[in-house]
Structure formats: C-alpha cells, structure tokens
C-alpha cells in the first residue's frame, strides 16, 4: 500500500468500489452485506436512485455559490428540517464536528451575553463529539484527547445516565450554561440511558436557564425509530446537531436551535464556505423526502426490533454475551472480552460490522435493509460470535 496518506486510520485490507442497496463490492469483486452504512451515514443504502438523481441533476445546474448569496435549496432544507424537528432555525456546516462546534459557540455566546464569566458546558463520560479541538475536548474518551493538550477549557464531565451528577453541578457550578449529550451514545458502545433521562435533563435546563443540546449526529435521521431520538421522549432540545445520515454520504452537518437559542447568532458570528451549498442541500432534501415517502422511520423501528429479537434468540444462553441492546437500528452486542478481531472475521464471511468501546459489536444497518438481508446478517453474526467465544474458552482452558 502507498504511504502517501497520513496514518490516521488502521485500515481493513479491502477497498470498496461499488454499492447497491445494502450490498457493496470490493475491488476484487467480492460481495459484502453492509451492516454499518459507512458508520450510520448511508441510511438509504448505496446508490439510492433518488439521491443519485438529485446529485446528478444539481451537479449539472449549480454546485456551489457562497453564503453571501441567497441559496434557495438551503432555505428549502432549513424549512423542512426545522418543521420536522419542531425547531426554529438551522446553521449548515459540512460535518458532525462542525455542527457541534456551532453548538458549543452558541452556548458560549449565550453565557457571555448573559454576563456569565467562563461559561461551562456539562458533557458526559464515554461521549463522542468529534475530532476538532473543541469537540475532542468535549469528548469523553482519553484516547481521542491524548497528546493534543492543552485542551479547550469550559467542559465539566459527569457519568452518562446519572441525573444526580447533573443536579450536583447545578448546585456547585453557577457558571454552567448548557448540557451537551447524545440521546444514545454511539461510539461509546450503544449506551442507552434511563427512559426519563432526557426528560429530567430538560427539566433541570429549564430550572437553571441552561441550553439543552443534543448531539443527534448518529442517532438522528430516523435511525432510532423516530426521525430524531429525542422524539421518543416528547420533549424538545434548545439545540440539536445532525450530520452522518443527513446527506447519505454527501458531506453536510446541521446545528438546529429553538426559541431563545435560535436568536443568539447574528451576522458575522459564525460561518462556513461550503456549508449548505446547493449540492449538499439537494442530496439532503432527497434523503428527507425518501425517509418520509418510504416510511423509513417506522421501518427502522420495526427492523431494529426484529434484529434485536433474532439476536436474543440466536445468542440465548451463550456464555460471554453480556448484553444485547438497541434502539431502532442502533444495535450493540456487548461481550465479556475485547473482540476487535470479529471485524476481520466478519469480512471474511462477507459482512461489514464494527466493534466500538473494545467489547461492543456495533450494527448500524441501512434503514432500507430487507427482512431477508437482516436474517443473513443475524445468521452470519451469531455463528461468528459463538465460534469466537468458544475459541476463547478453549484457549483459556488449554
Ligand atoms: C460521528 C459523530 C460525530 C463527529 O462527526 P464527524 O462528521 O466525523 O465530524 C459527532 N458526534 C457523534 C455522536 C458522532 O457519532
């Protein structure tokens, strides 16, 4: 392999050249069932005709102008997204990290405008918010931060799912202005908080005039079985960030805001050269239209429930399987030991999966996956897990 690329990724030994629906082909023409969707990006699968056509059409019209002009497609996408989310305004960037940067800047400006010195944002252990300096500082994973000190200050960390820890901060840290939290932790291992957690955070934020900021970059865009995961809780955040599934692979990120949070930025406060350009907005509009017309939100909920039930069935009484959990098509299988080698083993069986937080097999299948494809996924994966755990046992006893 050429070494012209910076060594930021330990890459798997295949390259993909083509995709269709839930399937991809490598450069040697081997076929794989995709249960990862490019990490929750290609929710509509690969080469979806509606997205392909929208990109093709827009590329032939106008790819980019600048945010110094009015951009009709950006306006349309903004109208559609804010209506779907029940939010008021949106800022478009090009990635998840940029969407979170906008959220963090909003929180700081909100604090400073309200006369709070050194405004602080509550963030969670095991969270992931991106790789820019502010977002890696907000991230609850030392591996992401190590070596990049000095980190950006102004973050207070508490355990995920622990509402009392947030109440304690409310008592002791009067400079707090916001809470930034994932409704379901993705990179952290598909961690699902207690059912009332988001509702309780909403209440605390209201009591203290804090902004509730949800990172829905992985959980949003129908993946959780709702268009946005917060809709399971019947609440609204003040700020929500989106990216991954929004453009089905065309880079786009969004920071949405509601009420007072929507009025914080004025002209010159923030910006982006590429953010919300006509090409990205055309792709995202096609994604939203398809999710709605093909009822993919309901599909994610039902298919997720089916896969969870089938996994529970197939892995029943298998020693070494600690927990099988999920919300829609965010699915995690936690083992009692690190299992990174399962990724390569699955590859050899024609299946794309991921392992995160060392011991959690993470599945993020496209929302368009069929029942039959899901059966194939569960079959291959349960066999692999059983073999992996058995091997481990015999190795130990040898
Ligand atoms: C992927 C992810 C990000 C970062 O998105 P990028 O587009 O890689 O910058 C932030 N937050 C969450 C929850 C994510 O899953």
Coordinates of C-alpha atoms and ligand atoms in Angstrom, one line a residue:
X1 CA 0.0 0.0 0.0
X2 CA 1.2 3.5 -0.8
X3 CA 2.1 5.6 2.3
X4 CA 1.1 9.0 0.9
X5 CA -1.8 9.1 3.3
X6 CA -1.4 10.2 6.9
X7 CA -1.7 7.2 9.2
X8 CA -4.9 8.3 10.9
X9 CA -6.7 5.0 10.3
X10 CA -5.7 1.4 10.8
X11 CA -7.5 0.3 7.6
X12 CA -9.0 -3.0 6.9
X13 CA -7.5 -4.9 4.0
X14 CA -10.2 -4.3 1.4
X15 CA -11.3 -1.4 -0.7
X16 CA -14.9 -0.9 -1.9
X17 CA -15.7 0.1 -5.4
X18 CA -19.4 -0.2 -5.9
X19 CA -22.6 -0.4 -3.8
X20 CA -26.3 -1.1 -4.3
X21 CA -28.8 -1.1 -1.5
X22 CA -27.4 -2.9 1.5
X23 CA -24.6 -4.5 -0.5
X24 CA -21.1 -3.4 -1.5
X25 CA -18.4 -4.9 -3.7
X26 CA -14.7 -4.8 -3.2
X27 CA -12.0 -4.2 -5.9
X28 CA -11.7 -8.0 -6.3
X29 CA -15.5 -8.2 -6.8
X30 CA -16.2 -9.9 -3.6
X31 CA -19.7 -9.0 -2.2
X32 CA -20.5 -7.9 1.3
X33 CA -23.7 -7.3 3.3
X34 CA -23.3 -3.8 4.8
X35 CA -24.5 -3.7 8.5
X36 CA -22.6 -0.5 9.2
X37 CA -23.7 2.0 6.5
X38 CA -20.3 3.8 6.5
X39 CA -20.9 4.4 10.2
X40 CA -24.6 5.5 10.1
X41 CA -24.1 7.6 7.0
X42 CA -25.8 5.7 4.2
X43 CA -29.1 5.2 5.8
X44 CA -30.8 4.8 2.4
X45 CA -28.2 2.3 1.4
X46 CA -25.8 2.7 -1.5
X47 CA -26.6 4.3 -4.9
X48 CA -30.1 5.1 -3.9
X49 CA -31.8 6.3 -7.1
X50 CA -33.5 9.3 -5.5
X51 CA -30.2 10.6 -4.0
X52 CA -28.2 9.8 -7.1
X53 CA -30.7 11.6 -9.3
X54 CA -30.8 14.7 -7.0
X55 CA -27.0 14.9 -7.0
X56 CA -26.7 14.3 -10.8
X57 CA -29.3 17.0 -11.5
X58 CA -27.9 19.5 -9.1
X59 CA -24.3 18.9 -10.3
X60 CA -25.4 19.9 -13.8
X61 CA -27.1 23.1 -12.5
X62 CA -25.0 24.7 -9.8
X63 CA -22.8 23.0 -7.2
X64 CA -21.6 26.0 -5.1
X65 CA -22.2 29.7 -4.8
X66 CA -21.4 31.2 -1.4
X67 CA -23.4 32.0 1.7
X68 CA -23.0 35.7 0.8
X69 CA -25.9 35.0 -1.6
X70 CA -29.4 33.6 -1.0
X71 CA -29.5 29.8 -1.5
X72 CA -32.9 28.6 -2.3
X73 CA -32.2 24.9 -1.7
X74 CA -30.6 25.7 1.7
X75 CA -33.8 27.6 2.6
X76 CA -35.9 24.7 1.5
X77 CA -33.9 22.2 3.5
X78 CA -33.9 24.6 6.5
X79 CA -37.7 24.9 6.3
X80 CA -38.1 21.1 6.0
X81 CA -35.7 20.2 8.8
X82 CA -37.0 22.8 11.3
X83 CA -40.6 21.7 10.6
X84 CA -39.7 18.0 11.1
X85 CA -37.8 18.7 14.3
X86 CA -40.1 21.4 15.8
X87 CA -37.1 23.7 15.9
X88 CA -36.9 27.4 14.7
X89 CA -33.5 27.9 12.9
X90 CA -30.6 26.0 11.5
X91 CA -27.0 26.6 10.6
X92 CA -25.4 24.3 8.0
X93 CA -21.8 23.1 8.0
X94 CA -20.1 20.1 6.5
X95 CA -19.6 17.5 9.2
X96 CA -20.6 16.4 12.7
X97 CA -17.7 18.1 14.4
X98 CA -18.6 21.4 12.7
X99 CA -22.2 21.1 13.8
X100 CA -21.1 20.6 17.4
X101 CA -18.6 23.5 17.1
X102 CA -21.6 25.7 16.2
X103 CA -23.5 24.3 19.2
X104 CA -20.5 25.0 21.6
X105 CA -20.1 28.5 20.2
X106 CA -23.8 29.2 20.7
X107 CA -23.6 28.0 24.3
X108 CA -20.6 30.3 25.0
X109 CA -22.2 33.3 23.3
X110 CA -25.4 32.7 25.2
X111 CA -23.4 32.6 28.5
X112 CA -21.3 35.6 27.7
X113 CA -24.3 37.7 26.6
X114 CA -26.0 36.8 29.9
X115 CA -23.0 38.1 31.9
X116 CA -21.7 34.6 32.9
X117 CA -17.9 34.6 33.1
X118 CA -16.1 31.5 31.8
X119 CA -19.3 29.7 30.7
X120 CA -19.1 25.9 31.1
X121 CA -20.9 23.1 29.4
X122 CA -21.7 19.8 31.0
X123 CA -20.6 16.8 29.0
X124 CA -20.6 13.0 29.5
X125 CA -18.2 10.2 30.2
X126 CA -17.8 7.9 27.1
X127 CA -19.3 10.5 24.8
X128 CA -18.1 11.3 21.3
X129 CA -18.5 14.7 19.7
X130 CA -15.8 14.9 17.0
X131 CA -12.1 15.5 16.4
X132 CA -11.7 19.2 16.2
X133 CA -10.1 20.8 19.3
X134 CA -13.3 21.9 21.0
X135 CA -15.2 18.7 20.1
X136 CA -12.4 16.4 21.2
X137 CA -12.2 18.3 24.5
X138 CA -16.0 17.7 24.9
X139 CA -15.5 14.0 24.1
X140 CA -15.3 11.6 27.0
X141 CA -12.6 9.4 25.7
X142 CA -8.9 10.0 26.7
X143 CA -7.7 8.2 23.6
X144 CA -9.2 10.9 21.4
X145 CA -7.6 13.7 23.5
X146 CA -4.2 12.3 24.4
X147 CA -1.4 14.4 23.0
X148 CA -3.5 17.3 22.0
X149 CA -3.2 19.2 25.3
X150 CA -3.9 22.0 26.2
X151 CA -7.5 21.0 25.7
X152 CA -10.2 23.6 25.2
X153 CA -11.5 24.5 28.7
X154 CA -15.0 25.1 29.8
X155 CA -16.3 21.5 29.9
X156 CA -17.5 19.7 33.1
X157 CA -17.7 15.9 32.8
X158 CA -20.3 13.7 34.6
X159 CA -21.2 10.0 34.2
X160 CA -23.7 9.3 31.4
X161 CA -27.2 8.4 32.6
X162 CA -26.6 9.9 36.0
X163 CA -29.1 12.7 36.6
X164 CA -28.0 13.3 40.2
X165 CA -24.5 14.2 39.0
X166 CA -26.0 16.9 36.9
X167 CA -28.1 18.2 39.8
X168 CA -24.8 18.4 41.9
X169 CA -23.2 20.5 39.2
X170 CA -26.3 22.8 39.2
X171 CA -25.7 23.4 42.9
X172 CA -21.9 23.9 42.7
X173 CA -21.1 25.5 39.3
X174 CA -23.0 28.7 38.8
X175 CA -21.1 29.3 35.5
X176 CA -22.8 26.4 33.8
X177 CA -24.8 27.4 30.7
X178 CA -25.6 24.1 28.8
X179 CA -25.7 20.3 28.8
X180 CA -24.4 18.6 25.7
X181 CA -25.4 14.9 25.4
X182 CA -26.1 12.1 23.0
X183 CA -29.6 10.6 23.3
X184 CA -27.9 7.2 22.7
X185 CA -24.1 7.0 22.9
X186 CA -22.8 5.6 19.6
X187 CA -19.0 5.4 19.7
X188 CA -19.2 4.9 23.5
X189 CA -20.9 1.5 22.9
X190 CA -24.6 1.9 22.0
X191 CA -25.3 3.1 25.6
X192 CA -29.0 3.7 26.2
X193 CA -29.7 6.0 29.2
X194 CA -32.7 5.5 31.6
X195 CA -36.0 6.2 29.9
X196 CA -36.6 9.5 31.7
X197 CA -33.0 10.8 31.4
X198 CA -33.7 13.3 28.6
X199 CA -36.9 14.5 30.3
X200 CA -35.0 15.1 33.5
X201 CA -32.3 17.0 31.7
X202 CA -35.0 19.1 30.1
X203 CA -36.4 19.9 33.5
X204 CA -33.0 20.8 35.0
X205 CA -32.1 23.0 32.0
X206 CA -35.4 24.9 32.3
X207 CA -34.9 25.4 36.1
X208 CA -31.5 26.9 35.6
X209 CA -31.9 28.6 32.2
X210 CA -29.4 26.3 30.6
X211 CA -29.4 25.2 27.0
X212 CA -30.2 21.5 26.4
X213 CA -28.0 20.5 23.5
X214 CA -28.5 17.1 21.9
X215 CA -25.8 15.5 19.6
X216 CA -28.0 13.5 17.2
X217 CA -25.3 13.1 14.7
X218 CA -25.5 9.3 15.0
X219 CA -29.0 8.8 16.5
X220 CA -30.8 11.2 14.2
X221 CA -32.3 10.9 10.7
X222 CA -34.8 8.1 11.5
X223 CA -32.1 5.6 12.8
X224 CA -33.5 5.3 16.3
X225 CA -37.1 4.6 15.1
X226 CA -38.0 8.3 15.3
X227 CA -36.8 11.0 12.9
X228 CA -34.8 12.3 15.9
X229 CA -34.2 10.3 19.0
X230 CA -35.5 13.0 21.3
X231 CA -39.0 12.4 19.9
X232 CA -39.1 9.2 21.9
X233 CA -39.3 11.4 25.0
X234 CA -41.8 14.0 23.9
X235 CA -39.5 16.9 24.6
X236 CA -37.6 19.5 22.6
X237 CA -33.9 20.4 23.0
X238 CA -32.8 24.0 22.6
X239 CA -30.1 22.9 20.2
X240 CA -29.6 19.7 18.2
X241 CA -26.8 18.7 15.9
X242 CA -27.1 16.4 12.9
X243 CA -24.7 15.1 10.2
X244 CA -24.0 11.5 9.3
X245 CA -27.3 10.3 7.8
X246 CA -28.3 13.7 6.6
X247 CA -26.7 13.6 3.1
X248 CA -26.4 9.8 2.7
X249 CA -22.7 10.3 2.0
X250 CA -22.6 13.9 0.7
X251 CA -20.9 15.8 3.5
X252 CA -23.4 18.0 5.4
X253 CA -23.9 18.9 9.0
X254 CA -26.6 21.0 10.7
X255 CA -27.0 22.8 14.0
X256 CA -30.7 23.5 14.8
X257 CA -31.9 25.8 17.5
X258 CA -35.2 26.7 19.1
X259 CA -36.6 29.7 20.9
X260 CA -34.0 31.9 22.6
X261 CA -31.2 29.7 21.3
X262 CA -32.3 30.4 17.7
X263 CA -31.7 34.2 18.2
X264 CA -28.1 34.0 19.5
X265 CA -26.1 34.2 16.3
X266 CA -26.2 37.4 14.3
X267 CA -24.4 38.3 11.1
X268 CA -20.6 37.7 11.4
X269 CA -20.9 35.4 14.4
X270 CA -20.3 32.2 12.6
X271 CA -19.8 30.9 9.0
X272 CA -18.7 28.3 6.6
X273 CA -17.5 28.5 3.0
X274 CA -19.1 25.2 1.9
X275 CA -21.8 24.8 4.5
X276 CA -25.3 24.3 3.0
X277 CA -24.2 24.5 -0.6
X278 CA -26.8 23.6 -3.3
X279 CA -25.3 20.2 -4.0
X280 CA -25.3 19.0 -0.4
X281 CA -28.8 20.5 0.2
X282 CA -30.2 18.8 -2.8
X283 CA -28.9 15.5 -1.5
X284 CA -30.3 16.1 2.0
X285 CA -33.7 17.1 0.6
X286 CA -33.8 13.8 -1.4
X287 CA -32.9 11.9 1.8
X288 CA -35.7 13.5 3.8
X289 CA -38.3 13.0 1.1
X290 CA -37.3 9.4 0.8
X291 CA -37.4 8.7 4.5
X292 CA -40.9 10.2 4.6
X293 CA -42.3 8.6 1.3
X294 CA -40.9 5.2 2.1
X295 CA -41.8 5.3 5.8
X296 CA -38.2 4.5 6.8
X297 CA -38.7 5.8 10.4
X298 CA -41.2 3.1 11.0
X299 CA -39.0 0.7 9.1
X300 CA -36.1 1.4 11.4
X301 CA -38.2 0.8 14.5
X302 CA -39.6 -2.5 13.2
X303 CA -36.5 -3.9 11.6
X304 CA -34.5 -2.9 14.7
X305 CA -37.0 -4.8 17.0
X306 CA -36.8 -7.8 14.7
X307 CA -33.0 -7.9 14.6
X308 CA -32.8 -7.5 18.4
X309 CA -35.3 -10.3 18.9
X310 CA -33.5 -12.6 16.5
X311 CA -30.1 -11.9 18.1
X312 CA -31.5 -12.6 21.5
X313 CA -32.8 -15.8 20.1
X314 CA -29.7 -16.9 18.4
X315 CA -27.4 -15.9 21.3
X316 CA -29.6 -17.2 24.1
X317 CA -27.6 -18.8 26.9
X318 CA -24.3 -18.2 25.0
X319 CA -21.7 -17.6 27.8
X320 CA -19.7 -14.5 27.1
X321 CA -22.5 -12.4 25.7
X322 CA -23.1 -9.7 28.3
X323 CA -25.9 -7.7 26.8
X324 CA -27.8 -7.2 23.5
X325 CA -29.3 -3.7 23.3
X326 CA -30.6 -1.3 20.8
X327 CA -32.9 1.5 19.8
X328 CA -34.2 1.2 16.3
X329 CA -31.2 0.5 14.1
X330 CA -28.6 1.4 16.6
X331 CA -27.7 -2.0 17.9
X332 CA -24.9 -3.2 20.3
X333 CA -23.9 -6.7 21.4
X334 CA -21.6 -6.4 24.4
X335 CA -19.2 -9.3 25.0
X336 CA -17.3 -10.1 28.2
X337 CA -14.0 -9.5 26.4
X338 CA -12.4 -7.3 23.7
X339 CA -13.3 -8.6 20.3
X340 CA -11.8 -6.3 17.6
X341 CA -10.8 -9.4 15.5
X342 CA -14.5 -10.1 14.9
X343 CA -14.5 -7.3 12.3
X344 CA -12.0 -9.1 10.1
X345 CA -13.7 -12.5 10.7
X346 CA -17.0 -11.0 9.6
X347 CA -15.3 -9.5 6.5
X348 CA -14.2 -13.0 5.5
X349 CA -17.8 -14.1 5.7
X350 CA -19.0 -11.2 3.6
X351 CA -20.3 -9.0 6.3
X352 CA -19.4 -5.4 7.3
X353 CA -19.7 -4.7 11.1
X354 CA -17.9 -2.6 13.6
X355 CA -16.6 -3.0 17.1
X356 CA -16.5 0.0 19.4
X357 CA -15.6 0.6 23.1
X358 CA -13.5 -2.6 22.6
X359 CA -16.2 -5.1 23.6
X360 CA -19.3 -3.9 21.8
X361 CA -20.2 -5.2 18.4
X362 CA -22.0 -2.3 16.7
X363 CA -24.6 -2.7 14.0
X364 CA -25.9 0.3 12.1
X365 CA -27.6 -1.3 9.1
X366 CA -29.1 0.8 6.3
X367 CA -32.8 1.6 7.0
X368 CA -33.7 0.0 3.6
X369 CA -32.3 -3.4 4.6
X370 CA -34.9 -6.2 3.8
X371 CA -36.0 -8.8 6.3
X372 CA -34.2 -11.5 4.3
X373 CA -30.9 -9.5 4.4
X374 CA -31.4 -9.0 8.1
X375 CA -31.8 -12.8 8.5
X376 CA -28.5 -13.3 6.7
X377 CA -26.9 -10.7 8.9
X378 CA -28.1 -12.4 12.1
X379 CA -27.1 -15.8 10.9
X380 CA -23.6 -14.9 10.0
X381 CA -23.0 -12.9 13.1
X382 CA -24.4 -15.3 15.6
X383 CA -22.2 -18.1 14.2
X384 CA -19.2 -15.9 14.3
X385 CA -19.8 -14.8 17.9
X386 CA -20.4 -18.3 19.1
X387 CA -17.2 -19.5 17.4
X388 CA -15.3 -16.6 18.8
X389 CA -16.4 -17.1 22.4
X390 CA -15.8 -20.9 22.2
X391 CA -12.3 -20.4 20.9
X392 CA -11.6 -18.0 23.7
X393 CA -12.8 -20.6 26.2
X394 CA -10.7 -23.5 24.9
X395 CA -7.7 -21.2 24.7
X396 CA -8.1 -20.4 28.4
X397 CA -8.5 -24.0 29.4
X398 CA -5.6 -25.2 27.3
Ligands
LIG1 C1 -19.6 10.8 14.1 C2 -20.0 11.6 15.2 C3 -19.5 12.9 15.4 C4 -18.5 13.5 14.5 O1 -18.9 13.7 13.2 P1 -17.8 14.0 12.0 O2 -18.6 14.2 10.8 O3 -16.9 12.8 12.0 O4 -17.1 15.2 12.4 C5 -20.0 13.7 16.5 N1 -20.9 13.2 17.3 C6 -21.4 11.9 17.2 C7 -22.4 11.4 18.2 C8 -21.0 11.1 16.2 O5 -21.4 9.9 16.1

